[in-house]
Coordinates of C-alpha atoms in Angstrom, one line a residue:
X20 CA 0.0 0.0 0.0
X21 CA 2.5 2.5 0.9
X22 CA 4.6 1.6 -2.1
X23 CA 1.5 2.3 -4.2
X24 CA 1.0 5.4 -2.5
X25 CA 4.7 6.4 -3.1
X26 CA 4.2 5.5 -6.8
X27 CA 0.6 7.6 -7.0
X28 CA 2.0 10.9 -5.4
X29 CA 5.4 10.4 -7.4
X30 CA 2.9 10.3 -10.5
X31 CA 0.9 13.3 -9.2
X32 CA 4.3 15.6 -8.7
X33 CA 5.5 14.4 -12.5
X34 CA 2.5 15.3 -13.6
X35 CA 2.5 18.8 -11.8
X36 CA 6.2 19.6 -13.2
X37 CA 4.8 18.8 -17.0
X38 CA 2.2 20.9 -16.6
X39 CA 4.3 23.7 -14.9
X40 CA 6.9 23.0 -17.9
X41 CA 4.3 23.3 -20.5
X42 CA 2.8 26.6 -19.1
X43 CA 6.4 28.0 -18.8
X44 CA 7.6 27.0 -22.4
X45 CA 4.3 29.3 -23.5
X46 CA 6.1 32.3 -22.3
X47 CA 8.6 31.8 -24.9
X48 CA 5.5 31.8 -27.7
X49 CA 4.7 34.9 -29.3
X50 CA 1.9 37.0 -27.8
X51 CA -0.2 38.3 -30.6
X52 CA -3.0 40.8 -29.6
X53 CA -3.3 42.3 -33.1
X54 CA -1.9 42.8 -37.1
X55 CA 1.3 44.0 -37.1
X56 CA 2.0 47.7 -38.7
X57 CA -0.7 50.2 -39.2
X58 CA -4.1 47.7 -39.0
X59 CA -2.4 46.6 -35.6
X60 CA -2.2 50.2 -35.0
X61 CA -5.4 51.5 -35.9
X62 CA -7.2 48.7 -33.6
X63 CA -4.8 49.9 -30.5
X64 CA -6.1 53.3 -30.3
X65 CA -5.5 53.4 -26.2
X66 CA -1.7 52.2 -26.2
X67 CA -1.3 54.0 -29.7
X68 CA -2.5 57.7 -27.6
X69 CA -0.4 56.6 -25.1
X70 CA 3.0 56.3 -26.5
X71 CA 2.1 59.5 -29.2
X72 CA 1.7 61.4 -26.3
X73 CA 4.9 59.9 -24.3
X74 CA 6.9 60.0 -28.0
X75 CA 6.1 63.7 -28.0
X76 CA 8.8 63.9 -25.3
X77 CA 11.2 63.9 -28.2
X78 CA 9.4 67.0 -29.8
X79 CA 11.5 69.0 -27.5
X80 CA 14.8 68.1 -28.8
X81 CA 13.5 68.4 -32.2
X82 CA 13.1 71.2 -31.4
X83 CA 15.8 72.5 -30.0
X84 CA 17.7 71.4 -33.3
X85 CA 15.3 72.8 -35.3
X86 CA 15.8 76.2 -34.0
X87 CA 19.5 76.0 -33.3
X88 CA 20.3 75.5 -36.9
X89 CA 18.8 78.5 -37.6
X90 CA 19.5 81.3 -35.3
X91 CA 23.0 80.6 -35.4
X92 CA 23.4 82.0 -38.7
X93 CA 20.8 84.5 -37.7
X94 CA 22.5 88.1 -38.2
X95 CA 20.3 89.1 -35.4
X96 CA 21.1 86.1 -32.8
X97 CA 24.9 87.1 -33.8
X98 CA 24.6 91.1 -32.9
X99 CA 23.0 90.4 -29.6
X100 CA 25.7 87.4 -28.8
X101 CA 28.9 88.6 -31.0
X102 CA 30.9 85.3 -29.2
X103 CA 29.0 83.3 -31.7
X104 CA 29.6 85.8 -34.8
X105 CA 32.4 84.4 -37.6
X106 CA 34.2 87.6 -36.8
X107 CA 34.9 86.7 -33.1
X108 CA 38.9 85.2 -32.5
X109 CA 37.1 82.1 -31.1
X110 CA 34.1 82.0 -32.8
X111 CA 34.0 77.9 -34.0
X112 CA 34.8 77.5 -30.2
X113 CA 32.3 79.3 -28.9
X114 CA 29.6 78.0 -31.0
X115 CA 30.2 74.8 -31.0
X116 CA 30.5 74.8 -27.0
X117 CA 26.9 77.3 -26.5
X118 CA 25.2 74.7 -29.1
X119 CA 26.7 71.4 -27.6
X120 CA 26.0 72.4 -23.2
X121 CA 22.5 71.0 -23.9
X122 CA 23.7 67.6 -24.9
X123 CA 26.1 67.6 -22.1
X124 CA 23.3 68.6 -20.0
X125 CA 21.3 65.8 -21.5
X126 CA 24.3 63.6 -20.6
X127 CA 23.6 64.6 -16.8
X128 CA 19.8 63.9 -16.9
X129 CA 20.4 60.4 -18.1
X130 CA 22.6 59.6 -15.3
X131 CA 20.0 60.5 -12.5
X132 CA 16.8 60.1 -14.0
X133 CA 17.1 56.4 -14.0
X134 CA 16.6 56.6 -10.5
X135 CA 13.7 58.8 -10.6
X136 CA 11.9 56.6 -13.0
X137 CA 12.5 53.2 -11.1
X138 CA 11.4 54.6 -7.8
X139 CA 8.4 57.2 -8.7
X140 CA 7.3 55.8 -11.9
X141 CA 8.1 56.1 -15.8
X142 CA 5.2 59.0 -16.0
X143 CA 6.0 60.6 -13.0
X144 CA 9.9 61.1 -14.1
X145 CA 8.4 62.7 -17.5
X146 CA 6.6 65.1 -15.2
X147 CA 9.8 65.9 -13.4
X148 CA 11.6 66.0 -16.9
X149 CA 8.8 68.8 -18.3
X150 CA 9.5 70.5 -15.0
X151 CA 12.9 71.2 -15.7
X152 CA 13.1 71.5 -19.1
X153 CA 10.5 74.4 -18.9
X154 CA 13.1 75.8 -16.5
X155 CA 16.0 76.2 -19.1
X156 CA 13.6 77.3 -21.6
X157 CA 12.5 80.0 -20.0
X158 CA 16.6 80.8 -19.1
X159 CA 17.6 80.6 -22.3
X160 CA 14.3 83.0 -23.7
X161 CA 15.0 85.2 -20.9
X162 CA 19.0 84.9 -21.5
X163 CA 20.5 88.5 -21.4
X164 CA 24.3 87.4 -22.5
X165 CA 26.0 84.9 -23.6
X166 CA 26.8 83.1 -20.3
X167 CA 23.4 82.9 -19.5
X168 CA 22.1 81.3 -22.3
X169 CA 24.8 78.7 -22.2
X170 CA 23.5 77.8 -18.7
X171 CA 19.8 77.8 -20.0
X172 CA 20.7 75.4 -22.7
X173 CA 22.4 73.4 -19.9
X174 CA 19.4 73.2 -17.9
X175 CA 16.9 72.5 -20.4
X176 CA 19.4 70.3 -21.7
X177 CA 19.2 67.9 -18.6
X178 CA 14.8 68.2 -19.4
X179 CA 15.7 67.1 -22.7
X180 CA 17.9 64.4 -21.7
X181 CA 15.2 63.0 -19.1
X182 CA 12.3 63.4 -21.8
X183 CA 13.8 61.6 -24.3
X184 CA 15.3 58.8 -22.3
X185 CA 12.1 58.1 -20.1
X186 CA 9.7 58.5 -23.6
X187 CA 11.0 55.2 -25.0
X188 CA 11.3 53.3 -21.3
X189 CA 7.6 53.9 -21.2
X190 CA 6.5 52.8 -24.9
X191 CA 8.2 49.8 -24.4
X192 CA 6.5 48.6 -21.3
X193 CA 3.5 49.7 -22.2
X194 CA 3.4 48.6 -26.1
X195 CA 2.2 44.9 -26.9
X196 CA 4.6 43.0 -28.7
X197 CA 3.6 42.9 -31.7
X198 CA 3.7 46.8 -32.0
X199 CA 6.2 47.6 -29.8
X200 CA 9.1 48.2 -33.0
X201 CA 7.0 50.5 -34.6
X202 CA 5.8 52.7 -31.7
X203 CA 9.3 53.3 -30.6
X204 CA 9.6 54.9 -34.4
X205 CA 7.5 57.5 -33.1
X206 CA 10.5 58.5 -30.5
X207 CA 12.5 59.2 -33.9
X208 CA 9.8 60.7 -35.4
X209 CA 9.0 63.1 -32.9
X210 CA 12.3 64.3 -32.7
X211 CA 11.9 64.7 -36.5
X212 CA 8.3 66.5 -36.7
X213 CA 9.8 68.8 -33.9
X214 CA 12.9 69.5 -35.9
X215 CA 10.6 70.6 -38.6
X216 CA 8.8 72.5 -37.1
X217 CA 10.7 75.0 -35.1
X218 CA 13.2 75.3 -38.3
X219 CA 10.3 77.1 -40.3
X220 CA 8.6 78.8 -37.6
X221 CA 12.2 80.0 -36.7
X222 CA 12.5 80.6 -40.9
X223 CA 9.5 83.0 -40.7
X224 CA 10.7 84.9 -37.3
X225 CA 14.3 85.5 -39.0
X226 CA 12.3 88.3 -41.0
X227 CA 11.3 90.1 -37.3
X228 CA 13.6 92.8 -36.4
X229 CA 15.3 92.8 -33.0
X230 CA 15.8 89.7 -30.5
X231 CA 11.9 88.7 -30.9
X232 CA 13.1 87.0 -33.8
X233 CA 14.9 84.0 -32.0
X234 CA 13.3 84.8 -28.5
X235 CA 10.3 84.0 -29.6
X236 CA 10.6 80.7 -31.4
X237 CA 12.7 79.8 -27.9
X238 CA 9.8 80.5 -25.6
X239 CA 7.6 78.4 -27.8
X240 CA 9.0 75.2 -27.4
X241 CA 7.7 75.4 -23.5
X242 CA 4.0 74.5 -24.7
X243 CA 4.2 71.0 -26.1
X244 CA 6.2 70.3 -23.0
X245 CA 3.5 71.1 -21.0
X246 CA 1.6 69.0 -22.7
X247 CA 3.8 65.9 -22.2
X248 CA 3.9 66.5 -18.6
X249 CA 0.5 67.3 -17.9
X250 CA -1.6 64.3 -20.2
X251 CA 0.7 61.7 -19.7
X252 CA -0.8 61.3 -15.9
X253 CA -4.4 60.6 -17.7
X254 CA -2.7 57.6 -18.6
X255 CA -2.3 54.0 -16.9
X256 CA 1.2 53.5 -14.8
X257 CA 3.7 50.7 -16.7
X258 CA 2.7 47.7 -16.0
X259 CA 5.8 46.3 -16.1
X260 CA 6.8 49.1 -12.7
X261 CA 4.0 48.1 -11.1
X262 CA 5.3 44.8 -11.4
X263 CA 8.3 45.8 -9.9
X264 CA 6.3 47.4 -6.7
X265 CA 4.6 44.2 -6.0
X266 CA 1.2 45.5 -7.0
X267 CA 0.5 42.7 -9.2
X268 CA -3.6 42.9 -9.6
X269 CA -2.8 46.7 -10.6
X270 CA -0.2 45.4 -12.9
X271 CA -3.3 43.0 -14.6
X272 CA -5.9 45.6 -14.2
X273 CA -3.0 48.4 -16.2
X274 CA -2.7 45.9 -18.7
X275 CA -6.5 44.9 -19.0
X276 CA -6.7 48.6 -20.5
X277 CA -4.0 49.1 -22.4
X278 CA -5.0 46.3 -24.1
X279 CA -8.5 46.9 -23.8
X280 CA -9.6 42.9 -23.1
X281 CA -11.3 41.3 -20.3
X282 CA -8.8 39.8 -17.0
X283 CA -9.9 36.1 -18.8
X284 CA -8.1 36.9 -22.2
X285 CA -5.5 34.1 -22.4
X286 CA -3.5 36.7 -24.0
X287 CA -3.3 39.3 -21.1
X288 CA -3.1 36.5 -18.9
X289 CA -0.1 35.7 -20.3
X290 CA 1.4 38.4 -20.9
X291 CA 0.7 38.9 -16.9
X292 CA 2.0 36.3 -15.4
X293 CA 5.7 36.5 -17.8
X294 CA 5.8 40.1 -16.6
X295 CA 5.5 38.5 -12.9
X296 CA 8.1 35.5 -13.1
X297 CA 10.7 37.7 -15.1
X298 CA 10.4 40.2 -11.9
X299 CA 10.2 37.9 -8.8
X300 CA 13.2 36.2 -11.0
X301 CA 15.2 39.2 -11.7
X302 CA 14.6 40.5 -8.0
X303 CA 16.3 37.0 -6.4
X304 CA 19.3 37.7 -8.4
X305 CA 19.3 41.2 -7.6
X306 CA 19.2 40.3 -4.5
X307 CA 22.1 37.6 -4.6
X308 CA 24.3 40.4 -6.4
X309 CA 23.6 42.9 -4.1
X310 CA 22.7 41.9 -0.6
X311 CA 19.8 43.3 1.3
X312 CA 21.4 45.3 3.5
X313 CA 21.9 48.3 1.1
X314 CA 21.4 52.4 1.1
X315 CA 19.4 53.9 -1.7
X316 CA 22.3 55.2 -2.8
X317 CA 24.7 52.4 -1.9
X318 CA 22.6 49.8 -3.9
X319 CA 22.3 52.3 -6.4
X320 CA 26.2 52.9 -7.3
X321 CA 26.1 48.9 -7.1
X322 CA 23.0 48.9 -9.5
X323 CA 25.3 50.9 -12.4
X324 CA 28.5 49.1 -11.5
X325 CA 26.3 46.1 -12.7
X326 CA 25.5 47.1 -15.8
X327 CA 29.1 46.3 -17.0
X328 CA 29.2 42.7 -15.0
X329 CA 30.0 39.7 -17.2
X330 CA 26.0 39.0 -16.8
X331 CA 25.2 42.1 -18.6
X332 CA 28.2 43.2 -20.5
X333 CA 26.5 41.8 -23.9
X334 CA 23.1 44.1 -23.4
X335 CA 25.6 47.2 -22.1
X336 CA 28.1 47.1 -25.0
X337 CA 24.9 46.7 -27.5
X338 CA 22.8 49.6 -26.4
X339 CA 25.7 51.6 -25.9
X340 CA 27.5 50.9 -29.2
X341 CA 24.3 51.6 -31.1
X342 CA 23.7 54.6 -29.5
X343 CA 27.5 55.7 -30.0
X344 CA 27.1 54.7 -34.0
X345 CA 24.0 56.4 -34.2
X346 CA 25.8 59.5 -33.1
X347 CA 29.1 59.3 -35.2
X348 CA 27.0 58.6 -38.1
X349 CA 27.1 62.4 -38.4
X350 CA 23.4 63.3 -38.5
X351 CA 24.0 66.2 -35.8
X352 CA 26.4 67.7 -38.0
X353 CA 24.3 67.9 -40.8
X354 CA 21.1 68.7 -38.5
X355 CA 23.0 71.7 -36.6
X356 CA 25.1 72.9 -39.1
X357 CA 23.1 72.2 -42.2
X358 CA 23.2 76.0 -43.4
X359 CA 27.2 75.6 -42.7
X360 CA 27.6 72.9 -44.7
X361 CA 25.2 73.9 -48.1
X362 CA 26.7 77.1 -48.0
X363 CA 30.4 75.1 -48.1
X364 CA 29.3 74.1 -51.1
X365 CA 28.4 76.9 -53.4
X366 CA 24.9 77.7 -52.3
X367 CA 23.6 81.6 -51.3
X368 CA 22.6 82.5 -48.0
X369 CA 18.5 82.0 -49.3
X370 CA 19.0 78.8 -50.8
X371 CA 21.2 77.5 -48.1
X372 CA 18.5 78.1 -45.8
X373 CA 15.6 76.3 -47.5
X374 CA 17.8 73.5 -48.6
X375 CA 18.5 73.0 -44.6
X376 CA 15.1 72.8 -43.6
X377 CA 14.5 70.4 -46.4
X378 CA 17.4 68.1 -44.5
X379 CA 14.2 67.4 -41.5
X380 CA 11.7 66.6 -44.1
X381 CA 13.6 63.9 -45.4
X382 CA 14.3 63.0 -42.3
X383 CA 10.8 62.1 -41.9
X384 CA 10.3 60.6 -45.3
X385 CA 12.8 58.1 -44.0
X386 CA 11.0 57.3 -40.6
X387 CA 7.8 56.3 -42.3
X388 CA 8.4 53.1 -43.8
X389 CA 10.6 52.2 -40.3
X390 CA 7.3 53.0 -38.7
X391 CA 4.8 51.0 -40.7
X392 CA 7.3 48.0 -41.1
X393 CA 10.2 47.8 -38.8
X394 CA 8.6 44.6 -36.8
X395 CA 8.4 42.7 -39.7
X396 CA 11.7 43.9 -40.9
X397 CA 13.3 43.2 -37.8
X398 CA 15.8 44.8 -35.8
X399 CA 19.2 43.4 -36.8
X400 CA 18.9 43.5 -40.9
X401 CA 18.4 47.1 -40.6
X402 CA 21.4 48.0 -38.5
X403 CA 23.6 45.6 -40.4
X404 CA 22.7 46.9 -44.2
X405 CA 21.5 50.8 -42.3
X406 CA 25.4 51.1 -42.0
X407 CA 26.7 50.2 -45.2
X408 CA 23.7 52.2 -46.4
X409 CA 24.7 55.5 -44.7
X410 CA 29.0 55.2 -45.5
X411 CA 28.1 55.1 -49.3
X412 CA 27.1 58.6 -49.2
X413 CA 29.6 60.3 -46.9
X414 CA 32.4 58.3 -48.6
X415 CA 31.6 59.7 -52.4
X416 CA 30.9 63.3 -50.7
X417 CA 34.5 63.0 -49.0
X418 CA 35.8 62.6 -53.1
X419 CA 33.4 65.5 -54.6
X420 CA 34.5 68.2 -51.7
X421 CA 37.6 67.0 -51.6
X422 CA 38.0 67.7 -55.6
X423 CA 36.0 70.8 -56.0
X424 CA 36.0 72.6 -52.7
X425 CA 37.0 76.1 -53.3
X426 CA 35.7 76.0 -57.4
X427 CA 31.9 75.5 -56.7
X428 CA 31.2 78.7 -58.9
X429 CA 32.8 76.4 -62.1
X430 CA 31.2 73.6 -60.9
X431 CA 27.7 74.2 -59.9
X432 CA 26.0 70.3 -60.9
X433 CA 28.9 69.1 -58.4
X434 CA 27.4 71.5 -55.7
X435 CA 23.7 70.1 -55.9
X436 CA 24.8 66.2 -56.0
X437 CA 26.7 67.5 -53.2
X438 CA 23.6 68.7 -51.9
X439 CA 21.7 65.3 -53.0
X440 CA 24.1 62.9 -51.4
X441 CA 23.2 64.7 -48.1
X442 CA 19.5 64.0 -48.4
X443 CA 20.4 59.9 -49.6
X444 CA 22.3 60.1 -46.4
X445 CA 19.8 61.6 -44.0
X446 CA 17.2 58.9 -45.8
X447 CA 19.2 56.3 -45.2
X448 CA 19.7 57.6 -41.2
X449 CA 16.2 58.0 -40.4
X450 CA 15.2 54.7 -42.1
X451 CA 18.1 52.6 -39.9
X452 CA 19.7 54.3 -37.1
X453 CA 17.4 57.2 -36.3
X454 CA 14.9 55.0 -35.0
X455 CA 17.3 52.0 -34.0
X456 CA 18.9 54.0 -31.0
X457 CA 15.9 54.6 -29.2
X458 CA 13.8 51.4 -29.9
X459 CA 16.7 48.5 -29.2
X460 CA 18.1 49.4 -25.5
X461 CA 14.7 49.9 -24.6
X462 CA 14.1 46.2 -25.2
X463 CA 17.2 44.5 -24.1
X464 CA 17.1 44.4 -20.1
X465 CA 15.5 42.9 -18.2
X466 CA 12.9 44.8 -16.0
X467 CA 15.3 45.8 -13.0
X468 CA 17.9 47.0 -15.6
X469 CA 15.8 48.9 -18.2
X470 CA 15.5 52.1 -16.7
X471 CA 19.6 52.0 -16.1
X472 CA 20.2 50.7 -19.3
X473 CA 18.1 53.3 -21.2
X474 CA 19.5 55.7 -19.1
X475 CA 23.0 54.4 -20.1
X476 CA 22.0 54.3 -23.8
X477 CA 20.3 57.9 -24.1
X478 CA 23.9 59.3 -22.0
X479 CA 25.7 57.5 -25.1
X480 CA 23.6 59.6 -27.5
X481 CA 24.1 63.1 -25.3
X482 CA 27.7 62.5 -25.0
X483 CA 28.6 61.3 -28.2
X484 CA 26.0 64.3 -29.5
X485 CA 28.1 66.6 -27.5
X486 CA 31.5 65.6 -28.9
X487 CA 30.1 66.1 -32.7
X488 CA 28.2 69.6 -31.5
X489 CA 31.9 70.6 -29.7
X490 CA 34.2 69.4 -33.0
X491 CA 32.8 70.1 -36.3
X492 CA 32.8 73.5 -36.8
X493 CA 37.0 73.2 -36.2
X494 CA 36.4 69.9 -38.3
X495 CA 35.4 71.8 -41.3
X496 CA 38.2 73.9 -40.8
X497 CA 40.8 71.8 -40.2
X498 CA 39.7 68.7 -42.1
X499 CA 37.5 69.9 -44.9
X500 CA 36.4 66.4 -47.2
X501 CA 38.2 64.5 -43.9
X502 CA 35.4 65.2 -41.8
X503 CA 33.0 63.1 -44.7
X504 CA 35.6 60.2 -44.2
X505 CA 35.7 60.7 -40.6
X506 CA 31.8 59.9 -40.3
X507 CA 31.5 57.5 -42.9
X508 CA 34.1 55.0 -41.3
X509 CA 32.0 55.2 -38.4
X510 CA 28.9 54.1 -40.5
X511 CA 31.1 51.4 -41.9
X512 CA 32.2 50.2 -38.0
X513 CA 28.4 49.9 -36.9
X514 CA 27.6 47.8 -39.6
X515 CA 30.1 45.6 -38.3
X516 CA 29.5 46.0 -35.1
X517 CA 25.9 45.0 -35.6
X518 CA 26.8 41.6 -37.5
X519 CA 28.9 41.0 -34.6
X520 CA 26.7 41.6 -31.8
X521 CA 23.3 42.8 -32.4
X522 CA 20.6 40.5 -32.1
X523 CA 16.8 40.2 -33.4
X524 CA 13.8 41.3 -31.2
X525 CA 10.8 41.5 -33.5
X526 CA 7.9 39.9 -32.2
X527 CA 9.1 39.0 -28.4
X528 CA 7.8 40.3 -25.7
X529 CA 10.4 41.6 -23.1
X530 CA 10.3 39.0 -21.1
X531 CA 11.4 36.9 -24.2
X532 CA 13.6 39.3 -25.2
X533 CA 16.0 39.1 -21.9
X534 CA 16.6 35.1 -22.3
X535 CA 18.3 35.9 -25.5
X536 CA 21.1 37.1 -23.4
X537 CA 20.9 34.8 -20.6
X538 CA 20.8 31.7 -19.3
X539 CA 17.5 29.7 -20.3
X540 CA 17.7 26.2 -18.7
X541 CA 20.8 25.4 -16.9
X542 CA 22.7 25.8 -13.8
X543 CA 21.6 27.2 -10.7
X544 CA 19.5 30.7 -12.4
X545 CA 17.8 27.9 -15.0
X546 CA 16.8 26.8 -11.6
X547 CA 15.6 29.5 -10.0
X548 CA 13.7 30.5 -13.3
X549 CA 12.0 27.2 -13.4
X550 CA 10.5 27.5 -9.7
X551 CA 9.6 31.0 -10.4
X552 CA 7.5 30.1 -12.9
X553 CA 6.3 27.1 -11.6
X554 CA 4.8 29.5 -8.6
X555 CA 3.3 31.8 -11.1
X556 CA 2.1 29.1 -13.4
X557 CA 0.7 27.2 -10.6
X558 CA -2.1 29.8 -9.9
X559 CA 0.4 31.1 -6.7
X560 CA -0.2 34.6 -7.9
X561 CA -4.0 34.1 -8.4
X562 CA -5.6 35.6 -5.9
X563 CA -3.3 38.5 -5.3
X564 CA -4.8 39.8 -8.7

């Protein structure tokens, strides 16, 4: 009898362990809600408002480009801050330093933001962020010398910074899986329409007489701020943060509307209880790296130093290095310095102008099919071939300046292919890289690590932003057709850089997305996973909902 009994209960607890495999492998299956691209879209109206609205964070350094490029070569900006006038002894200096202080800023908002988002919430930090960017916007409006608007830019750099680095934390942990690629687009395409936007507003001021005429394009950019910061908290928290406070039936009840289905959708439940069992797992091992003995602060310092452990190296050297190519691609020099560059190579003051603003709209010409398509293109083709695609241009652009620079009057076809292999170049950015940089860090850490390793990623962009915005003005000087090379090596490193390391995303939730780096089965965390999900998948978490 009691060998029968052994045999029954050794049955029953085989059984149990199937059906906890079973239920555990379905994590790993693809979690469709909807189509893909723009019918997935269209029937996602909720998430869709959501993540337009958190997207529209990058509006504000849009922006800020946008109206840059302009009022530097503003004869009115110049007379009221001669340090920034060609006439000045240190004039590339100082204008590449007063337009570059916001990405440094930016750079400093990354760092501490992280923190912010993680412990108050991902639309709570974008309140904070709209807080202090309106700051520095009003600074730099107000700004009565040079000094002064350097420190505005600053400020409203680290608002900037904060915006656009807590903008695509949110989309992706909010966005279903299947969509997830191409609302992160709208990060890149924000930045874009802002861009737009504040160049010909700022085209139509240059016509006022006095200050008004870049004043007032710089106090404008506080409204869609405001906007950001204020609608954003009619919207659900992430359910992925809730997660991460242990308010699981808020977590369900978050992602109920999002996805606008009942709590007995098998979808949402699954979704649920993989957001669950990659927390509870992720917090165990947080807590076997760490201790729980730790300060905020302490644990925090230990937090970062993680990021570049041998468990997370692979994520850290991917989001970084993307963000770093993205950069060095050169689309900052073309995007601040646009007027610079057209008028390098033969074009009038007028035309210069009108051709720069025309480097934004391609800009978002490029984004659109990356938007409609870019989870069923996948992630990793278009870094690979978004590369090669962007070196063509800047390497037969080093070969035309470096032969007709200085005879652009005898030469005036050379001077619009010129101008032409800028646009195929900006295309090819905002179809690849543009977008890439904000959408793949976002999805490549695990839930305790996202908001450090977006924060990580967006510094990368700022710092690397700051070191173009700093360098190219004395670039064109000293280097002339070098500085084409100089950026299109860098094209030609990311595409192997992404062959080498980056992998492919589309269609995985995050959960999914964070065993591609680690271990799935084996050892002691293949362990750990497996009970973690047992309790989840055996109805543990069930009542707490």
């Amino acid at each position: 009898m009691a060998a029968a009994l052994s045999k029954d209960k050794s049955n029953e607890n085989e059984h149990r362990e199937n059906v906890i495999e079973v239920n555990r492998n379905q994590l790993d299956e693809e979690i469709l809600y909807e189509s893909k691209g723009l019918a997935g879209l269209i029937r996602s109206p909720y998430v869709c408002g959501a993540c337009v609205l958190a997207a529209s964070g990058g509006f504000s350094f849009g922006y800020d480009q946008g109206v840059i490029s302009l009022i530097l070569v503003m004869q009115q900006f110049r007379d009221y801050y001669p340090e920034v006038a060609p006439e000045h002894p240190r004039y590339g200096f100082n204008t590449g330093f007063m337009t570059a202080m916001l990405e440094l800023g930016a750079f400093l908002g990354c760092l501490f933001m992280p923190m912010v988002a993680d412990r108050f919430s991902r639309k709570r930090a974008l309140a904070v962020a709209t807080v202090i960017f309106c700051v520095g916007a009003v600074i730099q409006t107000a700004a009565s010398n040079y000094g002064a608007l350097v420190a505005g830019r600053t400020i409203g750099g680290i608002g900037v910074g904060s915006l656009a680095m807590t903008s695509p934390l949110w989309i992706s942990e909010v966005a279903p899986p299947n969509l997830r690629g191409s609302l992160l687009v709208m990060e890149s395409i924000s930045i874009v329409v802002g861009a737009t936007v504040a160049y010909w507003m700022t085209y139509g001021t240059r016509l006022m007489d006095g200050h008004m005429a870049f004043r007032l394009p710089l106090a404008l950019q506080v409204i869609p701020a405001l906007v950001v910061g204020v609608g954003i908290q009619f919207f659900p928290y992430s359910p992925r943060w809730l997660a991460m406070r242990h308010r699981d039936g808020d977590c369900l009840r978050a992602l109920m509307k999002l996805r606008r289905l009942p709590e007995t959708d098998e979808r949402v439940r699954r979704e649920w209880k993989g957001i669950l069992a990659e927390v509870r797992f992720q917090e165990v091992m947080q807590r076997r790296e760490h201790g729980v003995d730790n300060s905020a602060w302490g644990l925090e310092l230990k937090e970062w130093r993680a990021m570049f452990a041998p468990k997370y190296v692979r994520q850290t050297i991917v989001a970084l290095g993307i963000s770093f190519f993205q950069q060095f691609s050169g689309i900052n020099a073309f995007v601040y310095y646009a007027p610079t560059f057209v008028q390098a190579m033969g074009q009038s003051y007028e035309t210069s102008l009108i051709l720069s603003g025309m480097v934004n709209v391609f800009q978002f010409v490029g984004n659109l099919p990356t938007f409609f398509f870019l989870d069923q293109m996948g992630r990793r083709p278009i870094a690979i071939f978004g590369g090669l695609a962007m070196s063509i241009p800047h390497f037969i652009m080093a070969g035309v300046v470096g032969k007709y620079a200085g005879n652009w009057s005898a030469h005036p076809a050379m001077g619009w292919f010129g101008v032409a292999l800028i646009y195929i170049y900006v295309v090819a950015y905002a179809a690849t890289y543009g977008p890439l940089a904000w959408a793949l860090p976002s999805e490549i850490f695990p839930s305790h690590k996202r908001a450090k390793g977006v924060g990580a990623a967006s510094a990368m962009i700022w710092l690397a932003n700051f070191i173009v915005g700093v360098t190219v003005p004395e670039m064109l000087i000293a280097l002339g057709w070098g500085t084409y090379l100089f950026f299109g090596c860098f094209c030609l490193g990311a595409a192997v850089f992404s062959y080498f390391l980056v992998p492919e995303t589309a269609g995985r939730s995050l959960e999914q997305v964070s065993l591609l780096f680690g271990e799935r089965g084996g050892g002691e965390e293949g362990e750990v996973r497996r009970r973690i999900a047992g309790e989840i998948w055996g109805g543990d978490v069930m009542g707490k909902a």
